[in-house]
Structures are given as C-alpha cells and as structure tokens.
Coordinates of C-alpha atoms in Angstrom, one line a residue:
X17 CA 0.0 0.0 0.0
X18 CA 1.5 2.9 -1.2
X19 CA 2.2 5.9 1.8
X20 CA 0.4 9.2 2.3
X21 CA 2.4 12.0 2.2
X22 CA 1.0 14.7 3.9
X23 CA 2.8 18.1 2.8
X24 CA 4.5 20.0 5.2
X25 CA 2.4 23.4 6.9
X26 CA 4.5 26.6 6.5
X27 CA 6.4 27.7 9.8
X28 CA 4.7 31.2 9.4
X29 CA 1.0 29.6 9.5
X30 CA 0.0 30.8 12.9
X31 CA 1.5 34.6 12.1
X32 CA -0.6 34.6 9.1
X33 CA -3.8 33.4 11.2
X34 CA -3.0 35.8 13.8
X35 CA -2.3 39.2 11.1
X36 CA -5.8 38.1 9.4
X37 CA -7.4 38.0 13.0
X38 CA -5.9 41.3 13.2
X39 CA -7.2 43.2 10.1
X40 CA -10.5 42.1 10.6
X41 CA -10.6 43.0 14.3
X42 CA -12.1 46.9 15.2
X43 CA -9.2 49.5 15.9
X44 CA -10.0 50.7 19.3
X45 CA -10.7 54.3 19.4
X46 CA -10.9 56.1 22.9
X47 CA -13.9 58.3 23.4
X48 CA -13.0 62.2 24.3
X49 CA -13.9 63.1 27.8
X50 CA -15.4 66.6 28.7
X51 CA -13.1 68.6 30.6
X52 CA -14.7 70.1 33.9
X53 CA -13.5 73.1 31.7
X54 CA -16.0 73.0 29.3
X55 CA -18.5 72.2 31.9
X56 CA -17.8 74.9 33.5
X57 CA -18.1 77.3 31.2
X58 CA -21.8 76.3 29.7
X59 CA -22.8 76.3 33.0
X60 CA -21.9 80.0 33.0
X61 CA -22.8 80.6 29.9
X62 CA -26.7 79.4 30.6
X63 CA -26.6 81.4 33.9
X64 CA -25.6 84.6 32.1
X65 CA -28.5 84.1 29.8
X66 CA -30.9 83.3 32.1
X67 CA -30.0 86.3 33.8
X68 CA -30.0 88.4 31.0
X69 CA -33.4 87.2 30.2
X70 CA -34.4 88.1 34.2
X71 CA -33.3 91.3 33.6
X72 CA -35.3 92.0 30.5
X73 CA -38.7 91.0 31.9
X74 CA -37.9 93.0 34.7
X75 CA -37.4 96.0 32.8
X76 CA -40.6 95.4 30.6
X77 CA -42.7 94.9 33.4
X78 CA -41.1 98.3 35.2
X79 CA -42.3 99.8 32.2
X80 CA -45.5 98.6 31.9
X81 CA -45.6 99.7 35.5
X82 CA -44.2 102.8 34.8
X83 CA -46.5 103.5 32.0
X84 CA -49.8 102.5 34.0
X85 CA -49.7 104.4 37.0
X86 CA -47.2 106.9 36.8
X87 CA -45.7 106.9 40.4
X88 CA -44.2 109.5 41.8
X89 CA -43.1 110.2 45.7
X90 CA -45.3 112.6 47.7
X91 CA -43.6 115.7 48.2
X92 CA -43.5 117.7 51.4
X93 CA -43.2 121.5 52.0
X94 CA -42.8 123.9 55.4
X95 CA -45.8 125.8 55.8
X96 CA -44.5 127.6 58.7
X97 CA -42.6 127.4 61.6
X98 CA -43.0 129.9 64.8
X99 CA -40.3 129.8 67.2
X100 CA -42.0 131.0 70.5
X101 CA -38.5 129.9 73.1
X102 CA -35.0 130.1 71.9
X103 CA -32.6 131.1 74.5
X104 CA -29.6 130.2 76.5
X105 CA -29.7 129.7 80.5
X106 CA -26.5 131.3 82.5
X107 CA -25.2 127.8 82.3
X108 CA -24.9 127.8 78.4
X109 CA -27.8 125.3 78.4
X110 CA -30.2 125.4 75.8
X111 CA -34.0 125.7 75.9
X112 CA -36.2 126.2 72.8
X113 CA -40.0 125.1 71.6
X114 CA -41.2 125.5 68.0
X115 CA -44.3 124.9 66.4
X116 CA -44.0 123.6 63.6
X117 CA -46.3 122.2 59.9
X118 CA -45.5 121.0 57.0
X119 CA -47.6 120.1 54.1
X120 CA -47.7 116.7 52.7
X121 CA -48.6 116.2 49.2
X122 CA -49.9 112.9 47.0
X123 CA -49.6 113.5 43.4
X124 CA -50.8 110.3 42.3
X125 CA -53.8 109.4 40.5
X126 CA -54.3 105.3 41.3
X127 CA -51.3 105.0 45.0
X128 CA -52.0 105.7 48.2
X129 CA -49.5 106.2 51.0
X130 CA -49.6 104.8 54.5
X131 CA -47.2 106.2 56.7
X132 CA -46.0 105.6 60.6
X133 CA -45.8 107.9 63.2
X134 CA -42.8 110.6 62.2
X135 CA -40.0 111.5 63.8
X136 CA -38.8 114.9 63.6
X137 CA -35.8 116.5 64.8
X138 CA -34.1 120.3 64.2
X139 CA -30.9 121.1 64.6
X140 CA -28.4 124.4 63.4
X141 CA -25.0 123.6 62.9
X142 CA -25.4 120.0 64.0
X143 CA -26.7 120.9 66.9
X144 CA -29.8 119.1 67.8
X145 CA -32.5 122.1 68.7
X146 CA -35.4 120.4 69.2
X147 CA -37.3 117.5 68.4
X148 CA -40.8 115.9 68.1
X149 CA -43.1 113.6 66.9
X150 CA -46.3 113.8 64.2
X151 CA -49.2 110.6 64.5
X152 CA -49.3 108.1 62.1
X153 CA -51.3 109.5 58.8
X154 CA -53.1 108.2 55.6
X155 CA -52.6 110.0 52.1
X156 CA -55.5 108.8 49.7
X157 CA -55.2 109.6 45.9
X158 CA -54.6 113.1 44.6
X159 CA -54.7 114.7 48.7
X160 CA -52.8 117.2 50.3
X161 CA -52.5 116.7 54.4
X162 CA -51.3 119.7 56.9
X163 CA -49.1 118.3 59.6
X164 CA -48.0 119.8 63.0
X165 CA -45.7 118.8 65.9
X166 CA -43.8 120.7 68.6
X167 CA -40.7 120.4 68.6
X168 CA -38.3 121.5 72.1
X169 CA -35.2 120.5 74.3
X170 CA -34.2 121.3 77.3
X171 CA -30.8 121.6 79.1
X172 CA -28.6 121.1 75.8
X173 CA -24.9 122.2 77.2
X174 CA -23.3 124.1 74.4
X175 CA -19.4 124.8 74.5
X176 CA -17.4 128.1 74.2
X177 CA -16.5 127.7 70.5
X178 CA -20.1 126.2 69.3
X179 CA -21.5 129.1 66.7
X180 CA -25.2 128.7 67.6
X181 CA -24.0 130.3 70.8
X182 CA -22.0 132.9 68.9
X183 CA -25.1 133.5 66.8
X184 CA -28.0 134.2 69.6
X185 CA -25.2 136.2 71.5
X186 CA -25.3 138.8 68.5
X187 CA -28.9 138.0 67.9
X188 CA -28.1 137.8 64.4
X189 CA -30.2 134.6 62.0
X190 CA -30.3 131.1 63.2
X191 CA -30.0 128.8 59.8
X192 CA -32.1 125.4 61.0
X193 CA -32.1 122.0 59.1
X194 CA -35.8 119.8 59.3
X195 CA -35.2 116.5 59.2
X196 CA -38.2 114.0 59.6
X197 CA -37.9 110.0 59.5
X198 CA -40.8 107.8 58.8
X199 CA -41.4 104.3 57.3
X200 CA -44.7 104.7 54.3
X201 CA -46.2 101.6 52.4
X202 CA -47.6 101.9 49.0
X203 CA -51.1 100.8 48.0
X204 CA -52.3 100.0 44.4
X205 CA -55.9 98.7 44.3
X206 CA -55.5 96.1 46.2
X207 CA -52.4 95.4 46.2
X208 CA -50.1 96.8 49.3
X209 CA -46.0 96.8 49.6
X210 CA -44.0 96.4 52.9
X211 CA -43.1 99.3 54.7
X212 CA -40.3 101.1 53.6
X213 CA -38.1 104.0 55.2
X214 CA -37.9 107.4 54.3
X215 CA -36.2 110.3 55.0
X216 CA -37.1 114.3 54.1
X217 CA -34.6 116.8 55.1
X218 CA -36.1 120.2 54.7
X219 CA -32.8 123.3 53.9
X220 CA -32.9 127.0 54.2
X221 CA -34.9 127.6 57.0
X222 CA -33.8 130.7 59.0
X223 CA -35.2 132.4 62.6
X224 CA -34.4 134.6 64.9
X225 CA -34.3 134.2 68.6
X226 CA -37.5 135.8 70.2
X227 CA -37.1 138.0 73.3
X228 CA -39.3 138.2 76.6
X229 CA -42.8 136.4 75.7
X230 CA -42.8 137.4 72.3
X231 CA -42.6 134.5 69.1
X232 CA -41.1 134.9 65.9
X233 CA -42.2 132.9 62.9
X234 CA -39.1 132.1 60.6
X235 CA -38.9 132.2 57.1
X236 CA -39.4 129.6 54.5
X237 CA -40.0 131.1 51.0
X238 CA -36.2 129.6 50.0
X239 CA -37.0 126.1 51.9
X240 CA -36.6 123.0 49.9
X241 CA -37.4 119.9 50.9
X242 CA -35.4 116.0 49.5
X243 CA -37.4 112.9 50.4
X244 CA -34.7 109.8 49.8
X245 CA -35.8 106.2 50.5
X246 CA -33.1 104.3 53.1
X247 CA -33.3 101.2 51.7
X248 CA -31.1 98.7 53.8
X249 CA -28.5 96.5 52.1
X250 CA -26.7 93.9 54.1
X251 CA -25.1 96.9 56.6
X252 CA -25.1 99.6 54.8
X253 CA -28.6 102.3 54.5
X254 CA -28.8 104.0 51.1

C-alpha cells in the first residue's frame, strides 16, 4: 500500500492566522472626555443668559408699571414754623419750643400712601435744637395733608466755641435743618408693599431768637425739601 504524504504546513502559519485576525478586528478608538472646563463654562454661559433674560422681563414689566400708574413720591413743604422759646440759661444750656407744619402732598392718580408715626428733629449747625413727633397718617389719591408737631429740648450744654451760641449772643439769624424719619407703604388697588423707610430733610430755614414772651415765625420762602428712600443692604442704609 502505497504511503500518504501529507505536505508539510509553513512555519509562518499561525503569524498569518493571527495578522488576518488582526485586520478584521475593530481599531480601538478612545472616546473624548469633557473637561470640567468646558463644563464649566456652559454652566456659566446658561446662567448669564438666564440672567440676562431676568433682567429683560424685569425691565418690561417696570415699564409697563411705569407706564400704568405713573408713580411719583409725595412731596413735602414747610408751611410755617413759629419759634416762641429760643434762649440760652446762664449755664450755656439750651432751651427752645417750635411749632411747627408742614404740608404733605400725594400727586398720584391710582397710589395711596400709608405712613408711621414721624420723627422729627431740628438742629443748626449739627446741633440738635429740638425735636418731636407727628401721628401716624393716611394719604388717599390726589390729597394734600397739613401736619403739625412741637418740637423743644431742654438743658442742651453748648461749649465756648459752638457758633449757635455765637449766633444768639449777637442776635443775628439762626440757619435750621428739618429733618423727619418715617417708614410709608404703597397701596395699588388692592395690592399693598411692605413698609419702607424714608427720610425728608427740609434746607434754608432761617429764625431769629425771640425776646421776653414774644414769638417769631421764621422764614421759609427759599425752603426745599429731599425725600430719599433708606433702603437697607446687608449693613449699609442707602
């Protein structure tokens, strides 16, 4: 019986099985990772727009506001102010008593204001002269309200060098500073805000120093008056 001869396998066989395994396996690619970088910075890109967006609505509905019920602040005026005690003891102590009004004005159409009781305090070269308080009072639409308070101190110790004292001595005109301090909530309809302080510091008014029982009214033609909100951020009053 004739013998099988098997032919001989090349010595590179399993290379050649393991290149064509190769070629027809997938190249492994890595996937790109996102950088907290980039994270980062959409993040801030999509808070910047959303606040941008905030701050648009907010100014379109100020507007609309705005353009609705045209608010303005009430406005205040010194109607008088009659100065019946302003003298100086032998001690250099001072004792006055003013009356005093002032007129409160509304010029709004559709807002009321609601305000607390007011403080008020005088005082001439920043020295306190006097000081008071007026009641709690109600300004409907469109109204103008006459308020009064008496304003005094007693015993005030002025120094040598202190020019109030230099001014009554020579009797000449006492310059005085008005300065009243409230809080006043807004109502719309029926619709009312929190209560909000305020501030109205009244310049230019000028007495003199009555004598014996007699009162002198000062004058006020020149007297301005600057209402300010104090609006309260963190520590700070602006």
């Amino acid at each position: 019986m004739a013998e099988k001869i098997h032919p001989k396998q090349p010595a590179g066989g399993n290379a050649n099985k393991a290149q064509i395994y190769n070629s027809t396996r997938p190249v492994y690619r890595p996937q790109p990772r996102r950088s907290r970088r980039s994270c980062c910075c959409s993040l801030c890109l999509w808070l910047t727009f959303t606040l941008l967006v905030l701050i648009i609505l907010t100014a379109v509905a100020g507007g609309v506001f705005y353009v609705l019920y045209r608010p303005h602040r009430p406005s205040f005026t010194v109607s008088s102010l009659q100065v019946s005690q302003f003298n100086l003891t032998s001690s250099n102590h001072l004792n006055t008593k003013l009356n005093f009004t002032v007129t409160a004005r509304n010029p709004n159409k559709k807002i009321e204001f609601g305000f607390n009781p007011v403080s008020v305090s005088i005082d001439s070269n920043r020295v306190d002269v006097g000081d008071g308080t007026i009641p709690a009072f109600v300004m409907p639409k469109k109204n103008t309200t006459r308020l009064k308070a008496v304003v005094s101190s007693a015993g005030q110790l002025l120094d040598d060098n202190n020019k109030l004292k230099s001014d009554l001595k020579s009797k000449k005109s006492i310059p005085l500073t008005i300065q009243l301090d409230t809080k006043v909530k807004v109502k719309i309809g029926s619709l009312k805000t929190k209560k909000v302080p305020i501030r109205v510091v009244c310049d230019g008014v000028r007495v003199t120093a009555p004598s014996g029982n007699a009162t002198t009214t000062a004058s006020t033609a020149g007297v301005k008056c600057k209402v300010d909100l104090r609006i309260k951020i963190w520590k700070w009053t602006v």
